[in-house]
Amino acid sequence: MILIVAEHVEGRLKPINRELAAMGRGLARELSCPLGMAFLGKETANAIAECQALMPDRIFVVDDDKLAEYSSEGYVAALAQLAASVHPVFVVAPHTSGGYDFIPRLAARLGKPAVAGCIAYQKQGGRIVLTRQIFNAKLHMRVSLRGDPPYFATMAPGAFPVRDGSPDGAERERMGEEPAVEATVDSFAVDLSAVPIRVRVVQREAAAKGEVDLGSAGVIVAGGRGLKEKSNLHLIEELAESLDGAVGASRPVVDMEWLPRERQIGSSGQTVSPKLYIAVGISGAVQHLVGMQSARCIVAINKDPDAPIFKVAHYGIVDDLFKVVPEITKTIQALKRQARI
Amino acid sequence: MKIIACLKPVPDPASRFFLNEDKTWIKDRDLTFVTSEADTHGIEAALQLRDAVDSAGGEVVALSIGGHRSARVLRGGLALGANRAIHLADERFEGGDEYTNARLIARAVEKDGGCDVLIAGVQSDDLCSGMTGVMAAELLGWPHASVIVGVERIPSGLRVRRELEGGWTETLDVPTPCVLTIQFGLNQPRYASLKGIMAAKNKELKVWDLEALELAATAVGSEGALCRVSDVFVPEREGKVQILSGSPAEAAAQLVEKLKMEAKVV
Ligand SMILES: Cc1cc2nc3c(=O)[nH]c(=O)nc-3n(C[C@H](O)[C@H](O)[C@H](O)COP(=O)(O)OP(=O)(O)OC[C@H]3O[C@@H](n4cnc5c(N)ncnc54)[C@H](O)[C@@H]3O)c2cc1C
Ligand SMILES: Nc1ncnc2c1ncn2[C@@H]1O[C@H](COP(=O)(O)O)[C@@H](O)[C@H]1O
């Protein structure tokens, strides 16, 4: 069995589970085994319906007082007991603040291989080889796993995109598989009485609402560490202004306090999909890409031809941004003047 | 409060990388190595925690696994203000994975008499796994908190702020001893002063090998690794992108033309 671990908040499944199910389904097909889905927490009709929509073959609900709220210690203990009973080949969770918090701990407890941020899998000689990104996506690495299962993995967000509608059902049809039947739902009883939950959640909070709403901007010019210094920000500000657009940033620019947090685009910032996104001096790490790759037109300006941002870009200029950006601004301004005449 | 901070040497991320002969890693012999970015925030957090609590009895120990490059980043850590350093160096440690490195770190922490807080980076600049610190916590049997963007001392241990997705954070109370994995941008790392660099020369730097750690050769390095690198490759660009060439002015003119006529977005 392939066992995927559902990520949920307050009983609602997060959208990322669709990608997780797509990867899990693919692995299950590759290994000719069923796809199981573990839901840890309070069982509600809603949660089960949302799990069913992802069409696993089996659903395991693990409900215990100690799982009412996420904790790595609770998850690790519960999943170790579940794995000992259902013998999965792979246990997969998303590479998010949830998945990368408990998967390594669980794997280390069982002394089994764990691969972080997987973007692809392949069968080689009967065994699965996983692909992951290294050096912030500049290179990819294929990893083989030693010993017997279970194996553990986290899935990089965005690597197994699903189309809207009922993708998994459509895919099943295409593959000539049986139309989906409802998964059997089992309650799996765990004994967590001896498990200490030492980390206590005091509170959870959303980011303070800022002044800017990048979500509604039609054009975003985003700057990265390639800008070198805060005093160079004017380059992207002027370009943004010429396009009546907004200024965005990669995380380091915000961490270095050149721009406020509300300008940050990516997994720990805002998700945007403007009609035009211009990435200036941004390498294109996966955490940045998930925040902007659905933009309609993406332009990348970077002096490194191997920068991963070019993988999602429609237009690219491989050159020094300090020379290129002012030229673009000038050209746009000239165009606007022309239009006015 | 005793804090052990991990420092991983990594090839300068701004370098251009070329694959080695057997395509299992990059050619890194001639590259400049630096301290992995998250670890620069990690050691800064350690120093601040030490100095905020009890500068009299507090101690920061820098820890690194690797060859001469580790010795260099450790000297850097000492120059920043770490009290002493531990260098885990042995050819048999090479070729390991996150699990064997976590085992080495956990074993070194035990051998050094434990600590209150073990600090690792949220992820390294080369492997980008984000697993080593969390695995070390499990091997030590300590609680952990990952992706930390705020740390403060409270009577029962630490109060930390952990980053979730989309701007959400949570506040956690973690008893010590514990492991934290530090997120980018937690603080603004200091620079080493000349005085610090001079003082570092007289600070203790212990070197421990396999025998010192009393581990089996089969538990570390390539022998102990559970994950093996099959190969490393340059990802394909998928052919979608149009690269606009020429002088900066020519490229800019082409771009604006395309945005107007082809993409119709300006
Ligand atoms: C849990 C977690 C969450 C994260 N969340 C986010 C997030 O929400 N958003 C985000 O952006 N990142 C996020 N990150 C960080 C992410 O992993 C990368 O570190 C970050 O995106 C890199 O930013 P950058 O591209 O600006 O910098 P770098 O990766 O340093 O890239 C700088 C680029 O500029 C180019 N350059 C340099 N000089 C020039 C020049 N003169 N002309 C042209 N090009 C030049 C270089 O070739 C390079 O490609 C997160 C990381 C973690 C671990
Ligand atoms: N060789 C090493 N020496 C010291 N610390 C390390 C080493 N490898 C990993 N770490 C620590 O583990 C963190 C996460 O690494 P990784 O799991 O590779 O992403 C790093 O930021 C370091 O704090």
XYZ file of C-alpha atoms in Angstrom, chain A residues 7 14 70 72-73 76 95-98 100-117 124 129 131-147 198-208 219 225 243 251-252 254-257 261 266-270 275-276 278 287 296-297 299 301 304-307 310-320 323-324 327-328 331-332 335, chain B residues 10-11 13-17 19 24-26 37 41 97-99 122-123 125-132 134-139 141-147 149 159 161-175 183-188 218 222-238 240-249 251-253 255-256 258-260 262-266:
206
model
C -3.105 17.625 5.718
C -6.119 21.569 2.312
C -1.352 18.713 15.280
C 4.849 15.997 15.643
C 4.989 13.704 18.658
C 4.813 10.206 14.767
C 6.558 19.099 1.960
C 4.928 21.773 4.091
C 5.258 22.960 7.665
C 3.286 19.806 8.517
C 8.614 18.297 7.032
C 7.883 18.511 10.731
C 6.889 14.877 11.296
C 8.144 12.782 8.348
C 11.877 13.031 9.261
C 11.085 12.261 12.888
C 8.976 9.249 11.968
C 11.581 7.911 9.551
C 14.354 8.325 12.121
C 12.285 6.516 14.737
C 11.897 3.515 12.457
C 15.405 3.810 10.991
C 14.006 3.963 7.461
C 14.930 6.105 4.415
C 13.267 9.486 3.987
C 13.437 11.741 0.942
C 12.399 15.385 1.191
C 10.629 17.454 -1.448
C 14.174 1.117 -11.939
C 13.828 5.933 -7.426
C 13.804 12.707 -7.789
C 14.303 15.809 -5.684
C 15.660 19.299 -6.125
C 19.007 20.339 -4.710
C 20.848 23.671 -4.681
C 17.516 25.508 -4.632
C 16.289 23.729 -7.768
C 19.366 24.467 -9.871
C 19.998 20.724 -10.034
C 17.965 17.579 -9.589
C 19.059 14.430 -7.805
C 17.733 10.899 -8.083
C 17.798 8.941 -4.867
C 17.523 5.200 -4.357
C 16.397 3.736 -1.083
C 18.137 1.051 0.927
C 16.601 -1.786 2.849
C 5.850 18.089 25.077
C 5.422 20.928 22.615
C 2.391 23.052 23.474
C 0.598 25.346 21.028
C -0.075 28.698 22.666
C -1.753 30.412 19.744
C -1.974 30.561 16.001
C -2.181 33.796 14.058
C -2.559 35.093 10.530
C -0.236 37.764 9.162
C -1.309 41.296 9.954
C 1.200 43.535 -13.167
C 18.623 39.133 -3.920
C 3.545 49.440 -16.174
C 11.887 36.307 0.707
C 15.514 37.436 1.213
C 11.970 41.007 2.907
C 14.202 39.228 5.430
C 16.865 41.882 4.887
C 14.150 44.455 5.591
C 6.598 41.306 4.625
C 5.806 32.577 -2.201
C 4.824 29.752 0.095
C 5.327 31.771 3.244
C 4.053 34.982 1.679
C 1.375 35.788 -0.875
C -1.426 38.834 -16.078
C 2.247 39.864 -16.100
C 8.482 40.186 -14.057
C 9.015 28.229 -2.370
C -0.407 34.438 -17.238
C 2.876 35.788 -18.571
C 9.327 37.323 -17.596
C 15.724 38.642 -15.916
C 22.545 32.908 -14.667
C 21.262 30.894 -17.660
C 20.718 27.892 -15.363
C 18.537 29.759 -12.884
C 13.630 30.159 -16.568
C 11.759 26.875 -16.263
C 8.495 28.664 -15.580
C 9.190 31.826 -17.565
C 7.679 32.607 -20.975
C 10.282 35.241 -21.833
C 13.785 35.469 -20.471
C 16.725 37.793 -20.675
C 20.035 36.313 -19.562
C 22.012 39.391 -18.655
C 22.920 41.874 -15.965
C 21.775 47.109 -17.564
C 18.556 45.473 -18.748
C 16.265 49.761 -20.807
C 12.916 48.034 -20.385
C 11.136 51.393 -23.755
C 7.830 51.135 -21.907
C 5.660 53.357 -25.795
C 28.240 24.591 1.430
C 29.466 25.710 -1.994
C 25.179 29.360 -3.928
C 26.147 32.138 -6.337
C 28.637 29.801 -8.079
C 27.960 28.143 -11.380
C 27.841 24.411 -10.881
C 28.592 17.970 -12.638
C 26.748 11.937 -8.609
C 27.539 15.442 -7.333
C 29.011 18.709 -8.522
C 22.508 30.543 5.021
C 20.859 32.795 11.414
C 22.781 11.208 4.154
C 20.642 13.339 6.462
C 20.108 10.326 8.725
C 15.599 24.903 8.402
C 17.362 23.525 5.339
C 21.782 25.418 0.765
C 23.058 22.308 -1.021
C 20.719 19.433 -0.102
C 17.716 21.622 0.792
C 16.204 18.704 2.738
C 15.293 20.227 6.054
C 15.488 16.855 7.744
C 18.779 16.684 9.619
C 14.418 17.047 13.135
C 16.046 13.618 12.804
C 18.673 14.575 15.390
C 15.849 15.518 17.799
C 14.308 12.077 17.402
C 17.645 10.319 17.902
C 14.661 11.722 22.231
C 14.116 15.475 22.579
C 11.143 17.557 21.443
C 11.690 19.831 18.478
C 10.131 22.807 16.769
C 10.806 23.532 13.102
C 10.828 26.640 10.865
C 11.123 32.770 13.220
C 8.699 30.167 23.658
C 7.296 31.296 16.844
C 6.968 28.730 14.081
C 6.150 29.679 10.512
C 3.304 27.970 8.701
C 2.149 28.664 5.150
C 0.729 31.862 3.668
C 1.762 34.216 6.454
C 0.380 32.137 9.342
C 2.522 31.528 12.391
C 2.038 29.689 15.654
C 3.486 30.278 19.082
C 4.771 27.170 20.829
C 6.143 26.443 24.282
C 8.938 23.896 24.115
C 10.637 22.470 27.194
C 14.147 29.742 9.351
C 15.835 32.303 7.074
C 15.516 35.852 8.287
C 14.986 35.133 11.991
C 17.596 37.797 12.724
C 20.232 39.929 11.029
C 28.506 0.747 9.363
C 28.113 5.996 2.860
C 27.917 2.669 4.700
C 25.233 3.850 7.062
C 23.280 5.992 4.620
C 19.729 4.859 3.902
C 19.453 7.039 0.797
C 21.887 6.680 -2.064
C 22.459 9.200 -4.824
C 21.732 7.512 -8.156
C 22.628 10.562 -10.191
C 22.501 14.333 -10.355
C 21.386 16.147 -13.483
C 20.591 19.584 -14.862
C 16.807 19.892 -15.183
C 15.487 20.561 -18.649
C 13.958 23.899 -19.429
C 10.975 22.285 -21.122
C 8.729 26.973 -23.228
C 10.843 30.006 -22.528
C 11.908 32.374 -25.305
C 15.315 33.797 -24.496
C 15.699 37.288 -25.941
C 19.245 38.088 -26.899
C 21.295 41.005 -28.095
C 22.464 44.094 -26.263
C 20.435 45.164 -23.219
C 18.620 47.750 -25.352
C 16.675 42.580 -25.654
C 14.480 45.162 -23.927
C 12.977 46.272 -27.231
C 10.686 41.966 -24.861
C 8.354 44.948 -24.954
C 6.541 40.506 -27.505
C 4.631 41.601 -24.420
C 2.560 43.906 -26.587
C 2.325 38.257 -28.650
C 1.359 38.015 -24.998
C -0.841 41.114 -25.205
C -0.222 42.038 -21.608
C 0.946 45.643 -22.001
